[in-house]
């Protein structure tokens, strides 16, 4: 298995079908536009490839600092391709992100997960993550 950072539009195009399994309304054009903007804000997208070179999992993260979490990794996107779930790929990529965060001096990892994503909640709890709050959202 191999983890690579997605840095080019071509690489984004390669991993987009997996990302769209999580972000189902995301078009190629919107993904390209947002990816450029997000990279300016230090967003990193990491892809995990299996032994035959197929993209099996993605993690979109950034390093943030605030009063509550101090310096931490925030996971915006974490998805394993549907055909490859429950094979340990999410664990491998999340472990990579945890080590990456430690290398940059982060104290913790934070993320949100939508209420209906019960399988994701079970995964995070198995990985040692605690439910600590609700996340609120309001359109402007």
PDB file of C-alpha atoms in Angstrom:
ATOM      1  CA  UNK A   1       0.000   0.000   0.000  1.00  0.00           C
ATOM      2  CA  UNK A   2       1.137   3.488  -0.804  1.00  0.00           C
ATOM      3  CA  UNK A   3      -0.058   6.927   0.372  1.00  0.00           C
ATOM      4  CA  UNK A   4       0.398   9.917  -1.930  1.00  0.00           C
ATOM      5  CA  UNK A   5      -0.594  13.545  -1.626  1.00  0.00           C
ATOM      6  CA  UNK A   6      -2.905  14.683  -4.412  1.00  0.00           C
ATOM      7  CA  UNK A   7      -1.390  17.914  -5.726  1.00  0.00           C
ATOM      8  CA  UNK A   8      -2.288  18.207  -9.424  1.00  0.00           C
ATOM      9  CA  UNK A   9      -5.557  18.465 -11.333  1.00  0.00           C
ATOM     10  CA  UNK A  10      -4.690  15.196 -13.080  1.00  0.00           C
ATOM     11  CA  UNK A  11      -4.286  13.438  -9.734  1.00  0.00           C
ATOM     12  CA  UNK A  12      -7.572  14.930  -8.552  1.00  0.00           C
ATOM     13  CA  UNK A  13      -9.302  13.575 -11.663  1.00  0.00           C
ATOM     14  CA  UNK A  14      -7.893  10.119 -10.871  1.00  0.00           C
ATOM     15  CA  UNK A  15      -9.245  10.041  -7.308  1.00  0.00           C
ATOM     16  CA  UNK A  16     -12.488  11.960  -7.943  1.00  0.00           C
ATOM     17  CA  UNK A  17     -14.717   8.871  -8.360  1.00  0.00           C
ATOM     18  CA  UNK A  18     -13.814   7.781  -4.823  1.00  0.00           C
ATOM     19  CA  UNK A  19     -14.328  11.298  -3.431  1.00  0.00           C
ATOM     20  CA  UNK A  20     -17.734  11.447  -5.121  1.00  0.00           C
ATOM     21  CA  UNK A  21     -18.820   8.403  -3.115  1.00  0.00           C
ATOM     22  CA  UNK A  22     -18.686  10.716  -0.083  1.00  0.00           C
ATOM     23  CA  UNK A  23     -19.490  14.047  -1.743  1.00  0.00           C
ATOM     24  CA  UNK A  24     -22.209  12.749  -4.043  1.00  0.00           C
ATOM     25  CA  UNK A  25     -23.240  16.118  -5.519  1.00  0.00           C
ATOM     26  CA  UNK A  26     -19.685  17.212  -6.341  1.00  0.00           C
ATOM     27  CA  UNK A  27     -19.121  17.712 -10.079  1.00  0.00           C
ATOM     28  CA  UNK A  28     -15.718  17.513 -11.727  1.00  0.00           C
ATOM     29  CA  UNK A  29     -15.774  21.263 -12.413  1.00  0.00           C
ATOM     30  CA  UNK A  30     -16.731  22.196  -8.867  1.00  0.00           C
ATOM     31  CA  UNK A  31     -14.147  19.782  -7.443  1.00  0.00           C
ATOM     32  CA  UNK A  32     -11.428  21.366  -9.559  1.00  0.00           C
ATOM     33  CA  UNK A  33     -12.417  24.910  -8.547  1.00  0.00           C
ATOM     34  CA  UNK A  34     -12.737  24.083  -4.849  1.00  0.00           C
ATOM     35  CA  UNK A  35      -9.512  22.055  -4.808  1.00  0.00           C
ATOM     36  CA  UNK A  36      -7.527  25.075  -6.049  1.00  0.00           C
ATOM     37  CA  UNK A  37      -9.114  27.334  -3.406  1.00  0.00           C
ATOM     38  CA  UNK A  38      -8.706  24.776  -0.623  1.00  0.00           C
ATOM     39  CA  UNK A  39      -5.034  24.222  -1.418  1.00  0.00           C
ATOM     40  CA  UNK A  40      -4.521  27.981  -0.932  1.00  0.00           C
ATOM     41  CA  UNK A  41      -5.916  27.439   2.579  1.00  0.00           C
ATOM     42  CA  UNK A  42      -3.480  24.549   3.240  1.00  0.00           C
ATOM     43  CA  UNK A  43      -5.935  21.721   2.581  1.00  0.00           C
ATOM     44  CA  UNK A  44      -4.177  18.433   1.856  1.00  0.00           C
ATOM     45  CA  UNK A  45      -5.749  15.473   0.080  1.00  0.00           C
ATOM     46  CA  UNK A  46      -4.064  12.112   0.623  1.00  0.00           C
ATOM     47  CA  UNK A  47      -4.848   9.005  -1.398  1.00  0.00           C
ATOM     48  CA  UNK A  48      -4.182   5.395  -0.470  1.00  0.00           C
ATOM     49  CA  UNK A  49      -3.396   2.947  -3.249  1.00  0.00           C
ATOM     50  CA  UNK A  50      -3.646  -0.811  -2.867  1.00  0.00           C
ATOM     51  CA  UNK A  51      -1.076  -3.358  -4.020  1.00  0.00           C
ATOM     52  CA  UNK A  52      -2.221  -3.185  -7.650  1.00  0.00           C
ATOM     53  CA  UNK A  53      -2.210   0.623  -7.763  1.00  0.00           C
ATOM     54  CA  UNK A  54      -5.934   1.233  -7.384  1.00  0.00           C
ATOM     55  CA  UNK A  55      -7.130   4.219  -5.331  1.00  0.00           C
ATOM     56  CA  UNK A  56      -8.974   2.714  -2.377  1.00  0.00           C
ATOM     57  CA  UNK A  57      -9.226   5.508   0.202  1.00  0.00           C
ATOM     58  CA  UNK A  58      -8.936   9.297   0.523  1.00  0.00           C
ATOM     59  CA  UNK A  59      -8.436  11.725   3.388  1.00  0.00           C
ATOM     60  CA  UNK A  60      -8.807  15.494   3.058  1.00  0.00           C
ATOM     61  CA  UNK A  61      -7.260  17.330   5.985  1.00  0.00           C
ATOM     62  CA  UNK A  62      -5.807  20.577   7.219  1.00  0.00           C
ATOM     63  CA  UNK A  63      -3.876  21.698  10.252  1.00  0.00           C
ATOM     64  CA  UNK A  64      -5.722  24.233  12.421  1.00  0.00           C
ATOM     65  CA  UNK A  65      -5.152  25.986  15.706  1.00  0.00           C
ATOM     66  CA  UNK A  66      -7.892  27.165  18.046  1.00  0.00           C
ATOM     67  CA  UNK A  67      -8.522  27.665  21.756  1.00  0.00           C
ATOM     68  CA  UNK A  68     -10.368  24.356  22.175  1.00  0.00           C
ATOM     69  CA  UNK A  69      -8.217  21.838  20.283  1.00  0.00           C
ATOM     70  CA  UNK A  70      -4.943  23.784  20.212  1.00  0.00           C
ATOM     71  CA  UNK A  71      -2.900  22.726  17.153  1.00  0.00           C
ATOM     72  CA  UNK A  72      -4.743  19.823  15.530  1.00  0.00           C
ATOM     73  CA  UNK A  73      -5.572  18.017  12.324  1.00  0.00           C
ATOM     74  CA  UNK A  74      -9.103  18.527  11.060  1.00  0.00           C
ATOM     75  CA  UNK A  75     -10.411  15.783   8.786  1.00  0.00           C
ATOM     76  CA  UNK A  76     -12.874  17.190   6.261  1.00  0.00           C
ATOM     77  CA  UNK A  77     -13.124  14.170   4.003  1.00  0.00           C
ATOM     78  CA  UNK A  78     -12.452  10.508   4.733  1.00  0.00           C
ATOM     79  CA  UNK A  79     -13.790   7.840   2.418  1.00  0.00           C
ATOM     80  CA  UNK A  80     -12.936   4.334   1.345  1.00  0.00           C
ATOM     81  CA  UNK A  81     -14.216   3.143  -2.022  1.00  0.00           C
ATOM     82  CA  UNK A  82     -17.376   1.144  -1.486  1.00  0.00           C
ATOM     83  CA  UNK A  83     -15.918  -2.005  -3.061  1.00  0.00           C
ATOM     84  CA  UNK A  84     -12.992  -1.868  -0.631  1.00  0.00           C
ATOM     85  CA  UNK A  85     -14.687  -1.130   2.697  1.00  0.00           C
ATOM     86  CA  UNK A  86     -14.042  -3.308   5.755  1.00  0.00           C
ATOM     87  CA  UNK A  87     -10.622  -4.343   4.438  1.00  0.00           C
ATOM     88  CA  UNK A  88      -8.581  -2.134   6.775  1.00  0.00           C
ATOM     89  CA  UNK A  89      -7.824   0.648   4.281  1.00  0.00           C
ATOM     90  CA  UNK A  90      -9.525   3.345   6.345  1.00  0.00           C
ATOM     91  CA  UNK A  91      -7.444   2.307   9.340  1.00  0.00           C
ATOM     92  CA  UNK A  92      -4.233   2.473   7.299  1.00  0.00           C
ATOM     93  CA  UNK A  93      -4.986   5.948   5.950  1.00  0.00           C
ATOM     94  CA  UNK A  94      -6.208   7.319   9.275  1.00  0.00           C
ATOM     95  CA  UNK A  95      -3.047   5.995  10.966  1.00  0.00           C
ATOM     96  CA  UNK A  96      -1.015   7.763   8.286  1.00  0.00           C
ATOM     97  CA  UNK A  97      -2.883  11.023   9.000  1.00  0.00           C
ATOM     98  CA  UNK A  98      -2.338  10.606  12.748  1.00  0.00           C
ATOM     99  CA  UNK A  99       1.412  10.178  12.224  1.00  0.00           C
ATOM    100  CA  UNK A 100       1.477  13.080   9.762  1.00  0.00           C
ATOM    101  CA  UNK A 101      -0.227  15.278  12.358  1.00  0.00           C
ATOM    102  CA  UNK A 102       2.268  14.253  15.040  1.00  0.00           C
ATOM    103  CA  UNK A 103       5.149  15.164  12.705  1.00  0.00           C
ATOM    104  CA  UNK A 104       3.684  18.672  12.458  1.00  0.00           C
ATOM    105  CA  UNK A 105       3.241  19.022  16.213  1.00  0.00           C
ATOM    106  CA  UNK A 106      -0.510  18.485  16.371  1.00  0.00           C
ATOM    107  CA  UNK A 107      -2.079  17.466  19.673  1.00  0.00           C
ATOM    108  CA  UNK A 108      -5.224  15.796  18.329  1.00  0.00           C
ATOM    109  CA  UNK A 109      -7.476  15.065  15.378  1.00  0.00           C
ATOM    110  CA  UNK A 110     -11.004  16.434  15.046  1.00  0.00           C
ATOM    111  CA  UNK A 111     -13.725  15.636  12.533  1.00  0.00           C
ATOM    112  CA  UNK A 112     -17.461  15.683  12.058  1.00  0.00           C
ATOM    113  CA  UNK A 113     -19.664  12.897  10.763  1.00  0.00           C
ATOM    114  CA  UNK A 114     -23.294  13.215   9.690  1.00  0.00           C
ATOM    115  CA  UNK A 115     -25.931  11.577  11.899  1.00  0.00           C
ATOM    116  CA  UNK A 116     -27.005   8.940   9.334  1.00  0.00           C
ATOM    117  CA  UNK A 117     -23.432   7.644   8.838  1.00  0.00           C
ATOM    118  CA  UNK A 118     -23.636   5.019  11.576  1.00  0.00           C
ATOM    119  CA  UNK A 119     -21.021   2.755   9.982  1.00  0.00           C
ATOM    120  CA  UNK A 120     -18.590   5.682   9.982  1.00  0.00           C
ATOM    121  CA  UNK A 121     -19.367   6.385  13.648  1.00  0.00           C
ATOM    122  CA  UNK A 122     -18.625   2.768  14.570  1.00  0.00           C
ATOM    123  CA  UNK A 123     -15.374   2.951  12.587  1.00  0.00           C
ATOM    124  CA  UNK A 124     -14.213   6.095  14.403  1.00  0.00           C
ATOM    125  CA  UNK A 125     -15.091   4.641  17.787  1.00  0.00           C
ATOM    126  CA  UNK A 126     -13.120   1.453  16.960  1.00  0.00           C
ATOM    127  CA  UNK A 127     -10.199   3.712  16.044  1.00  0.00           C
ATOM    128  CA  UNK A 128     -10.286   5.330  19.498  1.00  0.00           C
ATOM    129  CA  UNK A 129     -12.194   8.522  18.687  1.00  0.00           C
ATOM    130  CA  UNK A 130     -14.612   9.946  21.264  1.00  0.00           C
ATOM    131  CA  UNK A 131     -17.948  11.634  20.583  1.00  0.00           C
ATOM    132  CA  UNK A 132     -17.443  15.005  22.232  1.00  0.00           C
ATOM    133  CA  UNK A 133     -19.940  17.418  20.683  1.00  0.00           C
ATOM    134  CA  UNK A 134     -22.611  18.139  18.123  1.00  0.00           C
ATOM    135  CA  UNK A 135     -21.741  20.112  15.029  1.00  0.00           C
ATOM    136  CA  UNK A 136     -24.116  22.885  13.965  1.00  0.00           C
ATOM    137  CA  UNK A 137     -24.533  24.398  10.517  1.00  0.00           C
ATOM    138  CA  UNK A 138     -26.481  27.345   9.116  1.00  0.00           C
ATOM    139  CA  UNK A 139     -26.581  28.488   5.507  1.00  0.00           C
ATOM    140  CA  UNK A 140     -25.804  32.152   4.905  1.00  0.00           C
TER     141      UNK A 140
END
